[in-house]
Amino acid sequence: MLTVVPDLAGALPAGEASPSVIDQIVREGARQMLAAALQAEVAAYIAEFSGVRDENGRRLVVRNGTAEPRTVLTSAGAVQVTAPRVNDKRADPATGERMRFSSAILPPWARKTPQVTEVLPLLYLHGLSSGDFAPALGQFPGTGAGLSSSVITKLTETWKGEAAAFMARDLSGADYVYLWVDGIHPGIRLEEDKLCLLVMIGVRADGRKELVALAGGYRESAESWADLLRDCARRGMRAPVLAIGDGALGFWKAAREVFPQARAQRCWFHKIANVLGALPKSAHPGAKKALAEIWNAEDKDHAQAAVKKFEAAYSAKFPKAAAKITGDEDELLAFYDYPAEHWIHLRTTNPIESTFATVRLRTKVTKGHGSNAAGLAMAFKLIESAQRRWRMVNAPHLVALVRAGTSFVNGKLVERPEDEAAEEAQPEAA
């Protein structure tokens, strides 16, 4: 049988509008559960030291009334809490300092639960301006407060420090087999030059995706990329087996200098856009279909045949469009030399593009002037949040084999080198 607490008005902070009955029940239930948990925590603490007594046989750890009531912002709303107090007369044998009881449930001076403390900054990062908090969250008691401009300034400074520490970490223990790279222009209005973010996301040998580096650059120049790559190499980063990126990046010149052994894969997402930009709109439907026959071919031989068909169809009328494919054929088809399960991941820089959708959303609502450091810190926190939801690549167990130099023909594992030689010799014998 459900019993509704009759006097719920007392559970609400003074001056707050009365919510619905179900909200009152939830908040009153949260208050009672929190009070019971605090009482149980204190009782367990006192019972643990019940045998500790002074020379007169009196307990050194006893109850000492209750603290002043305080309102704590929880996911159930603002809840008023009256925490029990403990008088602990014990002394630390090493330092002689008085021992103190500290609640693990409700730390001293806590005004928000960790979940709410984390959610409010994330809402700001994902596009909710600080001035919009009160009207947007006003229906949730107590949540409209706590993110003033001064708080945002403190958060930004904290994020700057976290981003700086991230970019100074040791990379010798991380082995990135695949590496996606891109230069992102978030369009944020700044006092300084327009911010360009140099982004690298890698795949570890166990198949997990991870942010490798995020740095400010100047127009995606080769010098900016070289500085970033040299810094990563200095901190212990190994050369990736395959790097995936847009062909216009200065990254490739820098990579040839710092990681010359890394193979290149051009991003098909960018390449298709470049090819269509060199064609009239009337030719787009046919060109898209022809390009899909290349990047979506069942194996490298069929992809190479599709490249020749594309060249024959478009080189006469649109030589620039055809050259964008034939000139980068090796880099566009490099992914076929790796496990077929990984092809979907290696054809484009989608892991970066999809992640930065939230960065662009945040910068659309950014008002006033800022700094490159603030924009970089904001982007770092957004990616850090998104990284928790990244899934592993397909067939993650094959990533370690790629690092080991194992051969793959038409996306399939070649067990022994002689098997690969036999497979290559079959067409000649035929």
XYZ file of C-alpha atoms in Angstrom, residues 156-166 377:
12
model
C 37.666 27.709 -18.297
C 40.866 28.240 -16.345
C 40.583 24.702 -14.983
C 40.034 23.326 -18.478
C 43.075 25.220 -19.754
C 45.203 23.513 -17.140
C 43.767 20.094 -17.976
C 44.374 20.633 -21.709
C 47.969 21.727 -21.051
C 48.599 18.663 -18.877
C 47.098 16.420 -21.565
C 40.319 24.251 -23.703
